[in-house]
Amino acid sequence: DIQMTQSPSSVSASVGDRVTITCRASQDISSWLAWYQQKPGKAPKLLIYAASSLQSGVPSRFSGSGYGTDFTLTISSLQPEDFATYFCQQANTFPYTFGQGTKLEIK
Amino acid sequence: EVQLVQSGAEVKKPGESLRISCKGSGYSFTSYWISWVRQMPGKGLEWMGRIDPSDSYTSYSPSFQGHVTISAGKSITTAYLEWSSLKASDTAMYYCARGRSSGNYYGMDVWGQGTTVTVSS
């Protein structure tokens, strides 16, 4: 299985901060990567697909980059509604696998 | 409106069987595959497997292969996740989600609301 490793596991930040979350794949996954946001008690929400494409309806402060094994999710200016847990997921090879998650907390 | 609506919460005993459902509406059901994702209490997301409703081709994670069965009825636009013998460790929230990959990966863009399964004696 391809292992997806996110860092950090948790981060504290303030409204208006720029935050970057990284995701590393254990082998080359090209651009077959998505990012999701999950709030407590809710289903995940797709933010980014194909590593860098913004899902329709997602604010432009979210962006994704990377190719191969190293990927990043950046939130350019944190808003109160962005405090949540974020997951990366690869779909290059079965079984699809998720990162362990990054919890973004209010400082 | 495009949506996936899952069946309601279940409470079962170890050894019992269970089938939960995920009904799609508002889109061409056979144009997207359906994945099932497990989330154990307080934990992350685990991809269990997926089905292509157009031909019922399934792929499973080795972690779940042999313990669950994924199926779909395209005429009723519904996917299923089934257990023949539940264990206490199956206690979790289960999500279905639709996805598409054609030359690239478009992510899982629509998710069901989740079905809570509790297995306890």
PDB file of C-alpha atoms in Angstrom:
ATOM      1  CA  ASP A   1       0.000   0.000   0.000  1.00  0.00           C
ATOM      2  CA  ILE A   2       1.090   3.580  -0.582  1.00  0.00           C
ATOM      3  CA  GLN A   3       1.612   5.344   2.737  1.00  0.00           C
ATOM      4  CA  MET A   4       0.528   8.959   2.975  1.00  0.00           C
ATOM      5  CA  THR A   5       2.240  10.953   5.717  1.00  0.00           C
ATOM      6  CA  GLN A   6       0.939  14.366   6.697  1.00  0.00           C
ATOM      7  CA  SER A   7       2.734  16.965   8.716  1.00  0.00           C
ATOM      8  CA  PRO A   8       2.197  18.455  11.102  1.00  0.00           C
ATOM      9  CA  SER A   9      -0.363  16.286  12.892  1.00  0.00           C
ATOM     10  CA  SER A  10      -1.749  19.409  14.500  1.00  0.00           C
ATOM     11  CA  VAL A  11      -1.134  23.122  14.179  1.00  0.00           C
ATOM     12  CA  SER A  12      -2.323  26.169  16.076  1.00  0.00           C
ATOM     13  CA  ALA A  13      -2.837  29.373  14.149  1.00  0.00           C
ATOM     14  CA  SER A  14      -4.690  32.663  14.279  1.00  0.00           C
ATOM     15  CA  VAL A  15      -7.278  34.191  11.994  1.00  0.00           C
ATOM     16  CA  GLY A  16      -5.454  35.827   9.106  1.00  0.00           C
ATOM     17  CA  ASP A  17      -2.415  33.539   9.284  1.00  0.00           C
ATOM     18  CA  ARG A  18      -1.028  31.635   6.323  1.00  0.00           C
ATOM     19  CA  VAL A  19      -0.887  27.897   6.965  1.00  0.00           C
ATOM     20  CA  THR A  20       0.755  25.125   4.975  1.00  0.00           C
ATOM     21  CA  ILE A  21       0.137  21.411   5.442  1.00  0.00           C
ATOM     22  CA  THR A  22       2.324  18.866   3.732  1.00  0.00           C
ATOM     23  CA  CYS A  23       1.594  15.347   2.522  1.00  0.00           C
ATOM     24  CA  ARG A  24       4.253  12.898   1.424  1.00  0.00           C
ATOM     25  CA  ALA A  25       3.558   9.713  -0.505  1.00  0.00           C
ATOM     26  CA  SER A  26       5.725   6.626  -0.060  1.00  0.00           C
ATOM     27  CA  GLN A  27       5.971   6.328  -3.846  1.00  0.00           C
ATOM     28  CA  ASP A  28       5.280   8.383  -6.933  1.00  0.00           C
ATOM     29  CA  ILE A  29       1.556   9.143  -7.322  1.00  0.00           C
ATOM     30  CA  SER A  30       1.881  11.700 -10.128  1.00  0.00           C
ATOM     31  CA  SER A  31      -0.903  14.239  -9.451  1.00  0.00           C
ATOM     32  CA  TRP A  32      -3.462  11.701  -8.241  1.00  0.00           C
ATOM     33  CA  LEU A  33      -4.060  13.465  -4.969  1.00  0.00           C
ATOM     34  CA  ALA A  34      -7.004  15.156  -3.280  1.00  0.00           C
ATOM     35  CA  TRP A  35      -7.408  17.224  -0.127  1.00  0.00           C
ATOM     36  CA  TYR A  36     -10.443  17.159   2.145  1.00  0.00           C
ATOM     37  CA  GLN A  37     -11.663  19.230   5.071  1.00  0.00           C
ATOM     38  CA  GLN A  38     -13.660  17.657   7.865  1.00  0.00           C
ATOM     39  CA  LYS A  39     -15.445  19.415  10.689  1.00  0.00           C
ATOM     40  CA  PRO A  40     -16.626  17.565  13.817  1.00  0.00           C
ATOM     41  CA  GLY A  41     -19.713  15.462  13.203  1.00  0.00           C
ATOM     42  CA  LYS A  42     -19.727  16.213   9.476  1.00  0.00           C
ATOM     43  CA  ALA A  43     -18.776  14.357   6.328  1.00  0.00           C
ATOM     44  CA  PRO A  44     -15.507  15.319   4.643  1.00  0.00           C
ATOM     45  CA  LYS A  45     -15.608  18.011   1.985  1.00  0.00           C
ATOM     46  CA  LEU A  46     -13.480  17.997  -1.160  1.00  0.00           C
ATOM     47  CA  LEU A  47     -11.219  21.047  -1.419  1.00  0.00           C
ATOM     48  CA  ILE A  48      -8.571  20.210  -4.019  1.00  0.00           C
ATOM     49  CA  TYR A  49      -8.362  17.500  -6.679  1.00  0.00           C
ATOM     50  CA  ALA A  50      -5.622  16.494  -9.118  1.00  0.00           C
ATOM     51  CA  ALA A  51      -3.157  17.960  -6.596  1.00  0.00           C
ATOM     52  CA  SER A  52      -3.772  21.594  -7.519  1.00  0.00           C
ATOM     53  CA  SER A  53      -7.275  22.073  -8.934  1.00  0.00           C
ATOM     54  CA  LEU A  54      -9.720  23.967  -6.747  1.00  0.00           C
ATOM     55  CA  GLN A  55     -13.085  22.258  -6.334  1.00  0.00           C
ATOM     56  CA  SER A  56     -16.035  24.357  -7.416  1.00  0.00           C
ATOM     57  CA  GLY A  57     -17.364  26.518  -4.619  1.00  0.00           C
ATOM     58  CA  VAL A  58     -14.224  26.333  -2.482  1.00  0.00           C
ATOM     59  CA  PRO A  59     -12.761  29.728  -1.539  1.00  0.00           C
ATOM     60  CA  SER A  60      -9.667  30.795  -3.441  1.00  0.00           C
ATOM     61  CA  ARG A  61      -7.657  31.137  -0.215  1.00  0.00           C
ATOM     62  CA  PHE A  62      -7.208  27.361  -0.475  1.00  0.00           C
ATOM     63  CA  SER A  63      -4.555  26.131  -2.896  1.00  0.00           C
ATOM     64  CA  GLY A  64      -2.710  22.911  -3.560  1.00  0.00           C
ATOM     65  CA  SER A  65       0.603  22.120  -5.174  1.00  0.00           C
ATOM     66  CA  GLY A  66       3.007  19.284  -5.731  1.00  0.00           C
ATOM     67  CA  TYR A  67       3.687  16.319  -7.950  1.00  0.00           C
ATOM     68  CA  GLY A  68       5.151  12.881  -7.496  1.00  0.00           C
ATOM     69  CA  THR A  69       5.655  12.337  -3.777  1.00  0.00           C
ATOM     70  CA  ASP A  70       5.478  15.775  -2.133  1.00  0.00           C
ATOM     71  CA  PHE A  71       2.349  17.873  -1.885  1.00  0.00           C
ATOM     72  CA  THR A  72       1.143  20.905   0.013  1.00  0.00           C
ATOM     73  CA  LEU A  73      -2.170  22.467   0.964  1.00  0.00           C
ATOM     74  CA  THR A  74      -1.982  26.173   1.711  1.00  0.00           C
ATOM     75  CA  ILE A  75      -4.588  28.401   3.293  1.00  0.00           C
ATOM     76  CA  SER A  76      -3.511  31.949   2.515  1.00  0.00           C
ATOM     77  CA  SER A  77      -5.463  33.813   5.191  1.00  0.00           C
ATOM     78  CA  LEU A  78      -7.213  31.713   7.806  1.00  0.00           C
ATOM     79  CA  GLN A  79     -10.869  32.378   8.444  1.00  0.00           C
ATOM     80  CA  PRO A  80     -12.795  31.224  11.538  1.00  0.00           C
ATOM     81  CA  GLU A  81     -14.608  28.560   9.515  1.00  0.00           C
ATOM     82  CA  ASP A  82     -11.308  26.965   8.420  1.00  0.00           C
ATOM     83  CA  PHE A  83     -10.548  25.442  11.805  1.00  0.00           C
ATOM     84  CA  ALA A  84     -11.041  21.765  11.061  1.00  0.00           C
ATOM     85  CA  THR A  85      -9.122  18.593  10.249  1.00  0.00           C
ATOM     86  CA  TYR A  86      -7.557  18.175   6.824  1.00  0.00           C
ATOM     87  CA  PHE A  87      -6.786  14.924   5.023  1.00  0.00           C
ATOM     88  CA  CYS A  88      -4.872  14.127   1.863  1.00  0.00           C
ATOM     89  CA  GLN A  89      -5.757  11.058  -0.202  1.00  0.00           C
ATOM     90  CA  GLN A  90      -4.034   9.306  -3.086  1.00  0.00           C
ATOM     91  CA  ALA A  91      -5.895   7.567  -5.896  1.00  0.00           C
ATOM     92  CA  ASN A  92      -2.969   6.515  -8.051  1.00  0.00           C
ATOM     93  CA  THR A  93      -2.968   2.900  -6.894  1.00  0.00           C
ATOM     94  CA  PHE A  94      -5.401   0.594  -5.127  1.00  0.00           C
ATOM     95  CA  PRO A  95      -5.981   0.645  -2.258  1.00  0.00           C
ATOM     96  CA  TYR A  96      -6.604   4.339  -2.122  1.00  0.00           C
ATOM     97  CA  THR A  97      -5.127   5.684   1.104  1.00  0.00           C
ATOM     98  CA  PHE A  98      -5.570   8.746   3.285  1.00  0.00           C
ATOM     99  CA  GLY A  99      -3.079  10.644   5.331  1.00  0.00           C
ATOM    100  CA  GLN A 100      -3.571  10.510   9.081  1.00  0.00           C
ATOM    101  CA  GLY A 101      -4.989  14.021   9.196  1.00  0.00           C
ATOM    102  CA  THR A 102      -3.880  17.469  10.353  1.00  0.00           C
ATOM    103  CA  LYS A 103      -5.953  19.199  12.977  1.00  0.00           C
ATOM    104  CA  LEU A 104      -5.968  22.970  12.580  1.00  0.00           C
ATOM    105  CA  GLU A 105      -6.768  24.663  15.871  1.00  0.00           C
ATOM    106  CA  ILE A 106      -7.286  28.234  16.956  1.00  0.00           C
ATOM    107  CA  LYS A 107      -4.337  29.810  18.743  1.00  0.00           C
TER     108      LYS A 107
ATOM    109  CA  GLU B   1     -29.586  18.610  -6.267  1.00  0.00           C
ATOM    110  CA  VAL B   2     -26.826  16.031  -6.397  1.00  0.00           C
ATOM    111  CA  GLN B   3     -26.819  13.988  -3.213  1.00  0.00           C
ATOM    112  CA  LEU B   4     -26.051  10.683  -1.594  1.00  0.00           C
ATOM    113  CA  VAL B   5     -28.430   9.696   1.176  1.00  0.00           C
ATOM    114  CA  GLN B   6     -27.412   6.920   3.521  1.00  0.00           C
ATOM    115  CA  SER B   7     -29.539   4.641   5.624  1.00  0.00           C
ATOM    116  CA  GLY B   8     -29.976   5.256   9.326  1.00  0.00           C
ATOM    117  CA  ALA B   9     -27.947   4.326  12.374  1.00  0.00           C
ATOM    118  CA  GLU B  10     -27.693   0.665  13.283  1.00  0.00           C
ATOM    119  CA  VAL B  11     -27.124  -1.138  16.592  1.00  0.00           C
ATOM    120  CA  LYS B  12     -26.187  -4.787  16.220  1.00  0.00           C
ATOM    121  CA  LYS B  13     -24.718  -7.683  18.192  1.00  0.00           C
ATOM    122  CA  PRO B  14     -21.453  -9.435  17.319  1.00  0.00           C
ATOM    123  CA  GLY B  15     -21.998 -12.137  14.740  1.00  0.00           C
ATOM    124  CA  GLU B  16     -25.061 -10.491  13.217  1.00  0.00           C
ATOM    125  CA  SER B  17     -25.300  -9.490   9.580  1.00  0.00           C
ATOM    126  CA  LEU B  18     -25.932  -5.988   8.285  1.00  0.00           C
ATOM    127  CA  ARG B  19     -26.385  -4.122   5.027  1.00  0.00           C
ATOM    128  CA  ILE B  20     -26.309  -0.341   4.860  1.00  0.00           C
ATOM    129  CA  SER B  21     -27.261   1.673   1.816  1.00  0.00           C
ATOM    130  CA  CYS B  22     -26.340   4.808  -0.082  1.00  0.00           C
ATOM    131  CA  LYS B  23     -28.842   6.217  -2.577  1.00  0.00           C
ATOM    132  CA  GLY B  24     -27.683   8.609  -5.248  1.00  0.00           C
ATOM    133  CA  SER B  25     -29.889  11.188  -6.899  1.00  0.00           C
ATOM    134  CA  GLY B  26     -29.585  14.220  -9.131  1.00  0.00           C
ATOM    135  CA  TYR B  27     -26.886  12.785 -11.382  1.00  0.00           C
ATOM    136  CA  SER B  28     -26.112   9.882 -13.696  1.00  0.00           C
ATOM    137  CA  PHE B  29     -25.458   7.132 -11.152  1.00  0.00           C
ATOM    138  CA  THR B  30     -23.430   4.996 -13.549  1.00  0.00           C
ATOM    139  CA  SER B  31     -21.044   7.832 -14.454  1.00  0.00           C
ATOM    140  CA  TYR B  32     -19.322   7.861 -11.053  1.00  0.00           C
ATOM    141  CA  TRP B  33     -17.936   5.146  -8.852  1.00  0.00           C
ATOM    142  CA  ILE B  34     -18.955   4.904  -5.196  1.00  0.00           C
ATOM    143  CA  SER B  35     -16.400   4.435  -2.440  1.00  0.00           C
ATOM    144  CA  TRP B  36     -17.013   3.465   1.161  1.00  0.00           C
ATOM    145  CA  VAL B  37     -14.917   5.098   3.881  1.00  0.00           C
ATOM    146  CA  ARG B  38     -14.689   4.088   7.530  1.00  0.00           C
ATOM    147  CA  GLN B  39     -14.045   6.460  10.395  1.00  0.00           C
ATOM    148  CA  MET B  40     -13.636   4.862  13.798  1.00  0.00           C
ATOM    149  CA  PRO B  41     -14.430   7.031  16.823  1.00  0.00           C
ATOM    150  CA  GLY B  42     -11.900   9.824  17.127  1.00  0.00           C
ATOM    151  CA  LYS B  43      -9.792   8.480  14.261  1.00  0.00           C
ATOM    152  CA  GLY B  44      -8.961   9.254  10.643  1.00  0.00           C
ATOM    153  CA  LEU B  45     -10.447   8.178   7.345  1.00  0.00           C
ATOM    154  CA  GLU B  46      -9.914   4.686   5.924  1.00  0.00           C
ATOM    155  CA  TRP B  47     -10.788   3.803   2.335  1.00  0.00           C
ATOM    156  CA  MET B  48     -12.567   0.443   2.287  1.00  0.00           C
ATOM    157  CA  GLY B  49     -13.269  -0.100  -1.386  1.00  0.00           C
ATOM    158  CA  ARG B  50     -15.212   1.133  -4.337  1.00  0.00           C
ATOM    159  CA  ILE B  51     -17.681  -0.035  -6.957  1.00  0.00           C
ATOM    160  CA  ASP B  52     -18.337   1.099 -10.499  1.00  0.00           C
ATOM    161  CA  PRO B  53     -22.135   0.961 -10.772  1.00  0.00           C
ATOM    162  CA  SER B  54     -21.977   0.693 -14.560  1.00  0.00           C
ATOM    163  CA  ASP B  55     -20.523  -2.820 -14.422  1.00  0.00           C
ATOM    164  CA  SER B  56     -20.373  -3.591 -10.681  1.00  0.00           C
ATOM    165  CA  TYR B  57     -16.583  -3.912 -10.816  1.00  0.00           C
ATOM    166  CA  THR B  58     -15.269  -3.664  -7.280  1.00  0.00           C
ATOM    167  CA  SER B  59     -11.894  -3.019  -5.677  1.00  0.00           C
ATOM    168  CA  TYR B  60     -11.236  -3.553  -1.995  1.00  0.00           C
ATOM    169  CA  SER B  61      -8.597  -2.505   0.440  1.00  0.00           C
ATOM    170  CA  PRO B  62      -6.771  -5.606   1.700  1.00  0.00           C
ATOM    171  CA  SER B  63      -7.667  -4.433   5.206  1.00  0.00           C
ATOM    172  CA  PHE B  64     -11.356  -5.021   4.444  1.00  0.00           C
ATOM    173  CA  GLN B  65     -11.297  -7.678   1.697  1.00  0.00           C
ATOM    174  CA  GLY B  66     -13.218 -10.754   2.786  1.00  0.00           C
ATOM    175  CA  HIS B  67     -14.936  -8.989   5.683  1.00  0.00           C
ATOM    176  CA  VAL B  68     -17.279  -6.712   3.757  1.00  0.00           C
ATOM    177  CA  THR B  69     -19.078  -6.826   0.430  1.00  0.00           C
ATOM    178  CA  ILE B  70     -19.756  -3.788  -1.722  1.00  0.00           C
ATOM    179  CA  SER B  71     -22.559  -3.985  -4.261  1.00  0.00           C
ATOM    180  CA  ALA B  72     -24.830  -1.700  -6.247  1.00  0.00           C
ATOM    181  CA  GLY B  73     -28.167  -1.737  -8.004  1.00  0.00           C
ATOM    182  CA  LYS B  74     -27.901   0.702 -10.874  1.00  0.00           C
ATOM    183  CA  SER B  75     -31.616   0.640 -11.637  1.00  0.00           C
ATOM    184  CA  ILE B  76     -32.337   1.864  -8.120  1.00  0.00           C
ATOM    185  CA  THR B  77     -29.222   4.094  -7.971  1.00  0.00           C
ATOM    186  CA  THR B  78     -28.185   2.573  -4.667  1.00  0.00           C
ATOM    187  CA  ALA B  79     -24.894   1.200  -3.376  1.00  0.00           C
ATOM    188  CA  TYR B  80     -24.553  -1.132  -0.436  1.00  0.00           C
ATOM    189  CA  LEU B  81     -22.005  -2.108   2.166  1.00  0.00           C
ATOM    190  CA  GLU B  82     -22.628  -5.468   3.776  1.00  0.00           C
ATOM    191  CA  TRP B  83     -21.244  -7.580   6.604  1.00  0.00           C
ATOM    192  CA  SER B  84     -22.102 -11.243   7.148  1.00  0.00           C
ATOM    193  CA  SER B  85     -20.699 -11.398  10.669  1.00  0.00           C
ATOM    194  CA  LEU B  86     -20.107  -8.178  12.565  1.00  0.00           C
ATOM    195  CA  LYS B  87     -17.389  -7.664  15.156  1.00  0.00           C
ATOM    196  CA  ALA B  88     -17.212  -5.124  17.925  1.00  0.00           C
ATOM    197  CA  SER B  89     -14.307  -3.535  16.045  1.00  0.00           C
ATOM    198  CA  ASP B  90     -16.711  -2.670  13.196  1.00  0.00           C
ATOM    199  CA  THR B  91     -18.177   0.044  15.401  1.00  0.00           C
ATOM    200  CA  ALA B  92     -17.635   3.201  13.375  1.00  0.00           C
ATOM    201  CA  MET B  93     -19.117   5.841  11.119  1.00  0.00           C
ATOM    202  CA  TYR B  94     -19.341   4.744   7.501  1.00  0.00           C
ATOM    203  CA  TYR B  95     -19.491   7.197   4.618  1.00  0.00           C
ATOM    204  CA  CYS B  96     -20.207   6.638   0.968  1.00  0.00           C
ATOM    205  CA  ALA B  97     -18.778   9.081  -1.543  1.00  0.00           C
ATOM    206  CA  ARG B  98     -18.877   9.395  -5.312  1.00  0.00           C
ATOM    207  CA  GLY B  99     -15.768   9.832  -7.351  1.00  0.00           C
ATOM    208  CA  ARG B 100     -14.494  10.033 -10.892  1.00  0.00           C
ATOM    209  CA  SER B 101     -11.154   9.456 -12.481  1.00  0.00           C
ATOM    210  CA  SER B 102     -10.756   9.889 -16.214  1.00  0.00           C
ATOM    211  CA  GLY B 103      -7.181  10.671 -17.152  1.00  0.00           C
ATOM    212  CA  ASN B 104      -6.836  12.367 -13.807  1.00  0.00           C
ATOM    213  CA  TYR B 105      -8.285  12.151 -10.335  1.00  0.00           C
ATOM    214  CA  TYR B 106     -11.249  14.378  -9.649  1.00  0.00           C
ATOM    215  CA  GLY B 107     -11.588  13.460  -5.999  1.00  0.00           C
ATOM    216  CA  MET B 108     -14.636  12.338  -4.069  1.00  0.00           C
ATOM    217  CA  ASP B 109     -16.859  15.346  -4.502  1.00  0.00           C
ATOM    218  CA  VAL B 110     -20.174  14.274  -3.003  1.00  0.00           C
ATOM    219  CA  TRP B 111     -20.454  12.449   0.307  1.00  0.00           C
ATOM    220  CA  GLY B 112     -23.307  10.832   2.136  1.00  0.00           C
ATOM    221  CA  GLN B 113     -24.201  12.052   5.602  1.00  0.00           C
ATOM    222  CA  GLY B 114     -22.723   8.930   7.201  1.00  0.00           C
ATOM    223  CA  THR B 115     -24.193   5.864   8.889  1.00  0.00           C
ATOM    224  CA  THR B 116     -23.230   5.054  12.467  1.00  0.00           C
ATOM    225  CA  VAL B 117     -22.828   1.351  13.132  1.00  0.00           C
ATOM    226  CA  THR B 118     -22.558   0.198  16.743  1.00  0.00           C
ATOM    227  CA  VAL B 119     -21.730  -3.424  17.460  1.00  0.00           C
ATOM    228  CA  SER B 120     -22.088  -4.425  21.081  1.00  0.00           C
ATOM    229  CA  SER B 121     -23.213  -7.448  23.040  1.00  0.00           C
TER     230      SER B 121
END
